[in-house]
Short mmCIF file of C-alpha atoms in Angstrom, two decimals:
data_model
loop_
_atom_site.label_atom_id
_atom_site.label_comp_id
_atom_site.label_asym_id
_atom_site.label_seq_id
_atom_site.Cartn_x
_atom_site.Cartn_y
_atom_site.Cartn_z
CA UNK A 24 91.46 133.97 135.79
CA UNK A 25 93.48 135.67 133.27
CA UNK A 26 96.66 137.04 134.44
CA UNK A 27 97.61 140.35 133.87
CA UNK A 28 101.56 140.97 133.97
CA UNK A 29 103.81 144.45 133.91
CA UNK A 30 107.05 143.65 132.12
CA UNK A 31 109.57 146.20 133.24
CA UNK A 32 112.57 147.36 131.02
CA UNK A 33 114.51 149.61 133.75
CA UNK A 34 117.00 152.45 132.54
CA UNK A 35 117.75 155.93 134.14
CA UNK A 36 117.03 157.39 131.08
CA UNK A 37 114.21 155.34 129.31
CA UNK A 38 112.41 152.23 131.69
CA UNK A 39 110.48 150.34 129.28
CA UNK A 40 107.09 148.94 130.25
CA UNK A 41 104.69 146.77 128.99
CA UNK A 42 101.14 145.23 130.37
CA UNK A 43 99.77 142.21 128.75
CA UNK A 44 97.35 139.36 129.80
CA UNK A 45 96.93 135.71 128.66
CA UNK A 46 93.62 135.13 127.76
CA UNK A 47 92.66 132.07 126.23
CA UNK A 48 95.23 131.28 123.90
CA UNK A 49 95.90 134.82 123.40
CA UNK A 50 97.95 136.71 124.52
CA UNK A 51 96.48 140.61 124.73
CA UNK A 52 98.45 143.74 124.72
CA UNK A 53 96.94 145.88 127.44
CA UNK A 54 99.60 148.54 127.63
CA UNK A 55 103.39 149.24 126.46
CA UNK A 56 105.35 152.54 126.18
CA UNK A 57 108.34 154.11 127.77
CA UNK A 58 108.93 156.38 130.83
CA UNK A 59 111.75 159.15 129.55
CA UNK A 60 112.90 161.25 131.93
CA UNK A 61 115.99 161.97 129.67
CA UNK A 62 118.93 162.71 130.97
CA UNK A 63 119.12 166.10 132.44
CA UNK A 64 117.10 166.38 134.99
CA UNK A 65 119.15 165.24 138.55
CA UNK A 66 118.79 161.39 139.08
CA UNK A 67 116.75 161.76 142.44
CA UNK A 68 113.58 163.90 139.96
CA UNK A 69 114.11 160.96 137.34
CA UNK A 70 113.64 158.34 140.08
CA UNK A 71 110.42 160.21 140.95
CA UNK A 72 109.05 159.94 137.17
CA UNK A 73 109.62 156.25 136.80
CA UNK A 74 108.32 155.64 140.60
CA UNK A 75 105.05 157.59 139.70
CA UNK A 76 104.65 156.53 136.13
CA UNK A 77 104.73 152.53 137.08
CA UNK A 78 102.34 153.28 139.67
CA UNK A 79 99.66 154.51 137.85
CA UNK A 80 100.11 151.17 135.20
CA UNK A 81 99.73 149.17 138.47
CA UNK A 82 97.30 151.21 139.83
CA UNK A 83 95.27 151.17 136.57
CA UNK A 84 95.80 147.52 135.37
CA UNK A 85 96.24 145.74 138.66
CA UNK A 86 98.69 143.36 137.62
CA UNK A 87 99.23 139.67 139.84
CA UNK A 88 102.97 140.11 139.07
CA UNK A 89 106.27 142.36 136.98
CA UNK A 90 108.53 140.97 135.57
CA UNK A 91 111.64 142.38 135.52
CA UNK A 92 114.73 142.31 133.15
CA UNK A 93 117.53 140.76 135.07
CA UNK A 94 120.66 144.14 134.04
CA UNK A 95 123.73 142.39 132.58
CA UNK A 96 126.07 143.29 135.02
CA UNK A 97 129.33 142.89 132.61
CA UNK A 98 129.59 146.10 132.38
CA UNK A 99 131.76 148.54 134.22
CA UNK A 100 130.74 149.66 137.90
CA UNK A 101 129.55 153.14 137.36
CA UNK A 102 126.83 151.84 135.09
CA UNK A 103 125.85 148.31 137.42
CA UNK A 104 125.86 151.12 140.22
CA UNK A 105 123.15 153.43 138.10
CA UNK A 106 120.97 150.64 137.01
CA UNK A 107 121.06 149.45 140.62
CA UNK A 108 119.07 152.34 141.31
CA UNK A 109 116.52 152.19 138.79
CA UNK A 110 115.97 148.51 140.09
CA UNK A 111 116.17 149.85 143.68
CA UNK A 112 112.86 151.61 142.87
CA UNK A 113 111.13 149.59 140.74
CA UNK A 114 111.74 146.98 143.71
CA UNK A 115 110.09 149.10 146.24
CA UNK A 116 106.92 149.81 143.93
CA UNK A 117 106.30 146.20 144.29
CA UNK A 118 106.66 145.72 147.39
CA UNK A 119 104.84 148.26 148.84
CA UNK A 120 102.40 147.52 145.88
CA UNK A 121 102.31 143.95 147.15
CA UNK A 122 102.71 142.79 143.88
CA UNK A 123 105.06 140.00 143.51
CA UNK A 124 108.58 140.23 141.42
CA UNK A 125 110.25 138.13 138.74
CA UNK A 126 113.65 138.58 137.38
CA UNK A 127 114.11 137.24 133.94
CA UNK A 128 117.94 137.24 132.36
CA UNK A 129 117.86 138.22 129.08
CA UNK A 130 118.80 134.93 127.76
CA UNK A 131 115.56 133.65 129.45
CA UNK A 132 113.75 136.42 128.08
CA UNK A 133 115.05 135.75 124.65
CA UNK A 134 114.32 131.93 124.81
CA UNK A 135 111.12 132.69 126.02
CA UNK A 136 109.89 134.78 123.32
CA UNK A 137 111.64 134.16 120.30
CA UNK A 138 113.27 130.46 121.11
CA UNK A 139 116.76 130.95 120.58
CA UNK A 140 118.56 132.54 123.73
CA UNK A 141 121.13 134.63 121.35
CA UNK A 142 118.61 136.68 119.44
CA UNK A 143 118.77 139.96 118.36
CA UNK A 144 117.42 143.32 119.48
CA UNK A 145 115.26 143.33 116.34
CA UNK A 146 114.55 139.52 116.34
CA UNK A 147 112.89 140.48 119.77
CA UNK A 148 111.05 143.31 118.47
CA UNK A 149 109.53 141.34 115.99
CA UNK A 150 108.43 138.38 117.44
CA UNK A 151 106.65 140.77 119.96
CA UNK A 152 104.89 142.72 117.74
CA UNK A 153 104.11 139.02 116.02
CA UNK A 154 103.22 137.38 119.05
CA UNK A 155 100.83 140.65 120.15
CA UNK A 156 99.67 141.69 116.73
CA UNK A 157 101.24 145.19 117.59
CA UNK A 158 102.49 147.74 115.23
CA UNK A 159 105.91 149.16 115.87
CA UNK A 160 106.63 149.48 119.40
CA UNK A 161 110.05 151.18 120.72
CA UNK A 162 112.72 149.30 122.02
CA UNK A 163 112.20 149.80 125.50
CA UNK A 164 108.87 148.98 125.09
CA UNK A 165 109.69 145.67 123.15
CA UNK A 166 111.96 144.45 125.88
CA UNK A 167 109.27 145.22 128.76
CA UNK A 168 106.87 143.32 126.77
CA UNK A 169 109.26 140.59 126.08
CA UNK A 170 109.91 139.80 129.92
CA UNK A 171 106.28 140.36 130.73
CA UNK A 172 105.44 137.12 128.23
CA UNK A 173 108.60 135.81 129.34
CA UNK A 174 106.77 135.30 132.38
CA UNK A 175 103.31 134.01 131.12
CA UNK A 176 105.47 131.87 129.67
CA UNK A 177 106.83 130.39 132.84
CA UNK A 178 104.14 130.75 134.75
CA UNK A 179 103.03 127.93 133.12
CA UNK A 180 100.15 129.60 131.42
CA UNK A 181 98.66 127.26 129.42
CA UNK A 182 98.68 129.46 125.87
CA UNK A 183 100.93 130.55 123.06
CA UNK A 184 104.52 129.30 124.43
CA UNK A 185 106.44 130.21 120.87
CA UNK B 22 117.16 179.14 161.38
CA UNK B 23 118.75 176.47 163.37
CA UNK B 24 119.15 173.74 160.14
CA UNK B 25 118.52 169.96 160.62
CA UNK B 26 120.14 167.66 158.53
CA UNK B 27 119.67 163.51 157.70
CA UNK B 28 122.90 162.03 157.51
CA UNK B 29 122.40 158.65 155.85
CA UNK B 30 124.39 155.71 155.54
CA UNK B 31 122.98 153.60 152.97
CA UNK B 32 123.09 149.70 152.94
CA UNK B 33 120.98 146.87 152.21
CA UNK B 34 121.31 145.26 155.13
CA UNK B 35 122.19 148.42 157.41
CA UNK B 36 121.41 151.44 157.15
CA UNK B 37 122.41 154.27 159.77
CA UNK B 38 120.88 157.42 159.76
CA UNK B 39 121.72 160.39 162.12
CA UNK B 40 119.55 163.88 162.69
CA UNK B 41 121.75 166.92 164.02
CA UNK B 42 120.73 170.36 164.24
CA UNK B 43 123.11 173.22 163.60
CA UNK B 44 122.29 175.39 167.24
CA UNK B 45 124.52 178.76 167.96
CA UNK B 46 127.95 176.80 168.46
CA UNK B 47 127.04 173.92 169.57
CA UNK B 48 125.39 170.83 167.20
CA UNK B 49 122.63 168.81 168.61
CA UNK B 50 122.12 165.25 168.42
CA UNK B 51 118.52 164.84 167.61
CA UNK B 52 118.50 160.71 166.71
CA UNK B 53 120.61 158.21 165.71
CA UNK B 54 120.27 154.37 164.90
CA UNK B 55 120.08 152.32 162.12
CA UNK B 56 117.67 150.46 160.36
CA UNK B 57 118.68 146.51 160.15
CA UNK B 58 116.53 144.63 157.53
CA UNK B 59 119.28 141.70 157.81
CA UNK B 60 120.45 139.47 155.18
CA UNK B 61 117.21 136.80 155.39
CA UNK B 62 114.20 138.96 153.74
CA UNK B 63 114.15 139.64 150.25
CA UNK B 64 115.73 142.93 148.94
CA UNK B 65 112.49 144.54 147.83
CA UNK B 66 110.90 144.02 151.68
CA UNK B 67 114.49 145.36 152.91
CA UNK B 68 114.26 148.26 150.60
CA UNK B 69 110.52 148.59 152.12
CA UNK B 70 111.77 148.75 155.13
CA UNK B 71 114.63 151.14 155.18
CA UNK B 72 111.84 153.40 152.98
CA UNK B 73 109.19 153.41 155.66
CA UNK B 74 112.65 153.85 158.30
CA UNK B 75 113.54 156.91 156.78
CA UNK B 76 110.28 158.36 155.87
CA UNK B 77 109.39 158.31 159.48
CA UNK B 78 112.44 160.13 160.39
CA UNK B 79 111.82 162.72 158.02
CA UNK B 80 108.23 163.12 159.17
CA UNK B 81 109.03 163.50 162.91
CA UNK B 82 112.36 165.77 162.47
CA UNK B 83 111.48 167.83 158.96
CA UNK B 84 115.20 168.10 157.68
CA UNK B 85 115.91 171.12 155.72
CA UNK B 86 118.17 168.67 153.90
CA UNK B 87 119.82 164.87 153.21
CA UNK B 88 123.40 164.29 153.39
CA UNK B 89 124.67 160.94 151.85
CA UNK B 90 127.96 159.30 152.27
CA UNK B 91 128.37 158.58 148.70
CA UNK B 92 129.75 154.56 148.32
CA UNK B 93 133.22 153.94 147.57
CA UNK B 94 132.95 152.03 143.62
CA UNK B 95 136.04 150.42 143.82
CA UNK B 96 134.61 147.60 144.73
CA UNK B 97 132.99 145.27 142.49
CA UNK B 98 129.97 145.17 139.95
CA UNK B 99 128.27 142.99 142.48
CA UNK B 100 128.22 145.21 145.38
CA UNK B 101 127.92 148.55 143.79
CA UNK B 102 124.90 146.95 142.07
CA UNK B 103 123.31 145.87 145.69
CA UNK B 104 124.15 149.34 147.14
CA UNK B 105 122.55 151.37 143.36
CA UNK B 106 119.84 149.90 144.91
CA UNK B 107 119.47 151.21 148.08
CA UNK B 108 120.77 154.57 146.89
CA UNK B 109 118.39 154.48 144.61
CA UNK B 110 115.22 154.12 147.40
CA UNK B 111 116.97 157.07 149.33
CA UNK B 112 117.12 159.21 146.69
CA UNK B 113 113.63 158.76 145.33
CA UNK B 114 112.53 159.60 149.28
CA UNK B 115 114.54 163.24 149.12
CA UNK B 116 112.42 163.58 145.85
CA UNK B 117 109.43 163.09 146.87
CA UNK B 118 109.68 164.35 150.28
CA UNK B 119 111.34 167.60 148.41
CA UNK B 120 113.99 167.41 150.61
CA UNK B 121 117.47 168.45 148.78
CA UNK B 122 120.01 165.54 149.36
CA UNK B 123 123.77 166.31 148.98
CA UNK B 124 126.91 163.84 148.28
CA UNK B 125 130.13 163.48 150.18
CA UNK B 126 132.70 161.05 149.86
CA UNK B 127 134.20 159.53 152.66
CA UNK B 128 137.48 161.34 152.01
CA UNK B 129 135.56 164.83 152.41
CA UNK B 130 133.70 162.94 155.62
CA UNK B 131 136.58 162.37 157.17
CA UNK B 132 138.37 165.42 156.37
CA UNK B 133 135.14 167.58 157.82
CA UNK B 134 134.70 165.71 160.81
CA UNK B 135 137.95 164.57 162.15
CA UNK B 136 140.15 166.70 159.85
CA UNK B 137 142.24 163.73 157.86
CA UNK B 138 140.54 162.10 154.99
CA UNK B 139 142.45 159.13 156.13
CA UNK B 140 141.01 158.85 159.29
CA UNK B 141 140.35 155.45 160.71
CA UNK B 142 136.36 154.04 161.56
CA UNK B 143 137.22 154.39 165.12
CA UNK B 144 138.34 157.77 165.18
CA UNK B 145 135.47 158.81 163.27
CA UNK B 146 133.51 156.97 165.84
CA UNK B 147 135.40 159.01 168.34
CA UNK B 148 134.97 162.34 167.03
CA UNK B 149 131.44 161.74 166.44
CA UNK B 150 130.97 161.21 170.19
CA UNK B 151 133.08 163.95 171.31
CA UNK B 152 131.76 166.42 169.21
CA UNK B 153 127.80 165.64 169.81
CA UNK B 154 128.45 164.48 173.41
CA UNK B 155 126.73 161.70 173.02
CA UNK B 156 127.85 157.93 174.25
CA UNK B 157 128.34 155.22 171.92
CA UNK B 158 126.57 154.93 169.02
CA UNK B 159 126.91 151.90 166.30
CA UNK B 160 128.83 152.42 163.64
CA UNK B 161 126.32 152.85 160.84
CA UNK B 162 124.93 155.74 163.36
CA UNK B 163 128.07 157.30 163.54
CA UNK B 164 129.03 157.27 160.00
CA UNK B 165 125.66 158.49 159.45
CA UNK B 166 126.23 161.56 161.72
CA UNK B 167 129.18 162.27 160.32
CA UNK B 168 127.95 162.89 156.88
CA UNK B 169 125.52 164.97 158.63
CA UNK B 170 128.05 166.87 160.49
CA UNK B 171 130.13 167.60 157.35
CA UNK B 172 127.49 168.86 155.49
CA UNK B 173 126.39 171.83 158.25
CA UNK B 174 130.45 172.52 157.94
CA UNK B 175 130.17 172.09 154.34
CA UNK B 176 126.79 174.56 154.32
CA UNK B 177 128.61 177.63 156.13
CA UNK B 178 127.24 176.89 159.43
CA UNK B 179 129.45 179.61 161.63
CA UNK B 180 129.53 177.15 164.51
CA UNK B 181 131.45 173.86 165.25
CA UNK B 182 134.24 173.63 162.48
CA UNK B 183 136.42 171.28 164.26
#
């Protein structure tokens, strides 16, 4: 059984995602990209584009879990209340998906993937693009990718912990 | 054209929702409740839940729009985090139901429905009855209708301004 895992990177304006499966003691890049619904159109239509895009990945990779990036909530409220409804949504999907959810904190995610819980942005993106013997991926993508190993990672799968 | 509106009150673990219909003078009460995932199942089933709630509503009363008491952010990143999410589930509903959904603060609530943005819970409660003729409802309901209410005002109805 080789698990197949959707790493979500949620933002109003760009959610991240990223599909990979540990096979062997590989770990495969099935899918990464970006959902951009920008930020003009009202919040309710952008909503709508991340809702449908994650359900085709699930629909066409049939993941067994996402993994989600935990927000940093330090922020101010306006932006904790925004992001809250990205995650609103992206909670729904999997639970009307009935795929289970994992929430990762970025220091997780970052310990996970490139051992060291203070990394950079670009410390990520590299170790990702190491780790999956990808070219160049965006950042959103990188950080969806990021949580979705996070999560192989923890889920004790038996390959490739960094 | 006799317009039916959703008022929604949006919460994780309650969520009122009220359908009135702008008739001649008068305004109907069509439904009210709320939809009580409690505190015990995990957000993404309450989220599920309060999805499905709404959607039904929507399906059996075919509002010609949503009115949403827009949460007071003075609170903290916590809570306006918790409620993003919720808002976020309602709004992805209008979208995909193409329902428009509108915004009022409680202030303009208040002001619309018992005419004093400073108007206690209990006199909303109050006017809420008087003005649909209707016997107690909980408070979730009534805040619910009343963002319901204030929209027809707020739409030009000719009827009801109190």
């Amino acid at each position: 059984m080789s698990p197949v895992i959707l790493g979500v990177d949620p933002g109003s304006r760009h959610t991240g995602f990223g599909v990979v499966q540990g096979e062997g003691n590989a770990i495969l890049h099935l899918a990464s990209g970006s959902i951009n619904p920008g930020s003009r159109p009202p919040l309710e239509s952008r909503l709508c584009q991340i809702f449908d895009g994650l359900s085709d990945l699930i629909r066409q990779h049939c993941p067994q879990a996402i993994a989600l990036e935990e927000i940093f909530l330090a922020t101010n409220v306006h932006s904790a209340f925004v992001l809250g409804q990205v995650r609103g949504v992206v909670l729904l999907l999997a639970a009307r998906s009935a795929v289970p959810i994992f929430h990762y904190s970025p220091l997780v995610v970052k310990k996970a993937v490139v051992g060291y819980g203070q990394a950079s942005k670009s410390q990520v993106q590299l170790m990702v693009r190491q780790l999956l013997g990808v070219e160049m991926v965006d950042q959103h993508a990188a950080d969806a990718l990021a949580v979705g190993m996070c999560h192989l990672f923890h889920s004790r799968w038996p390959g490739a912990s960094p």
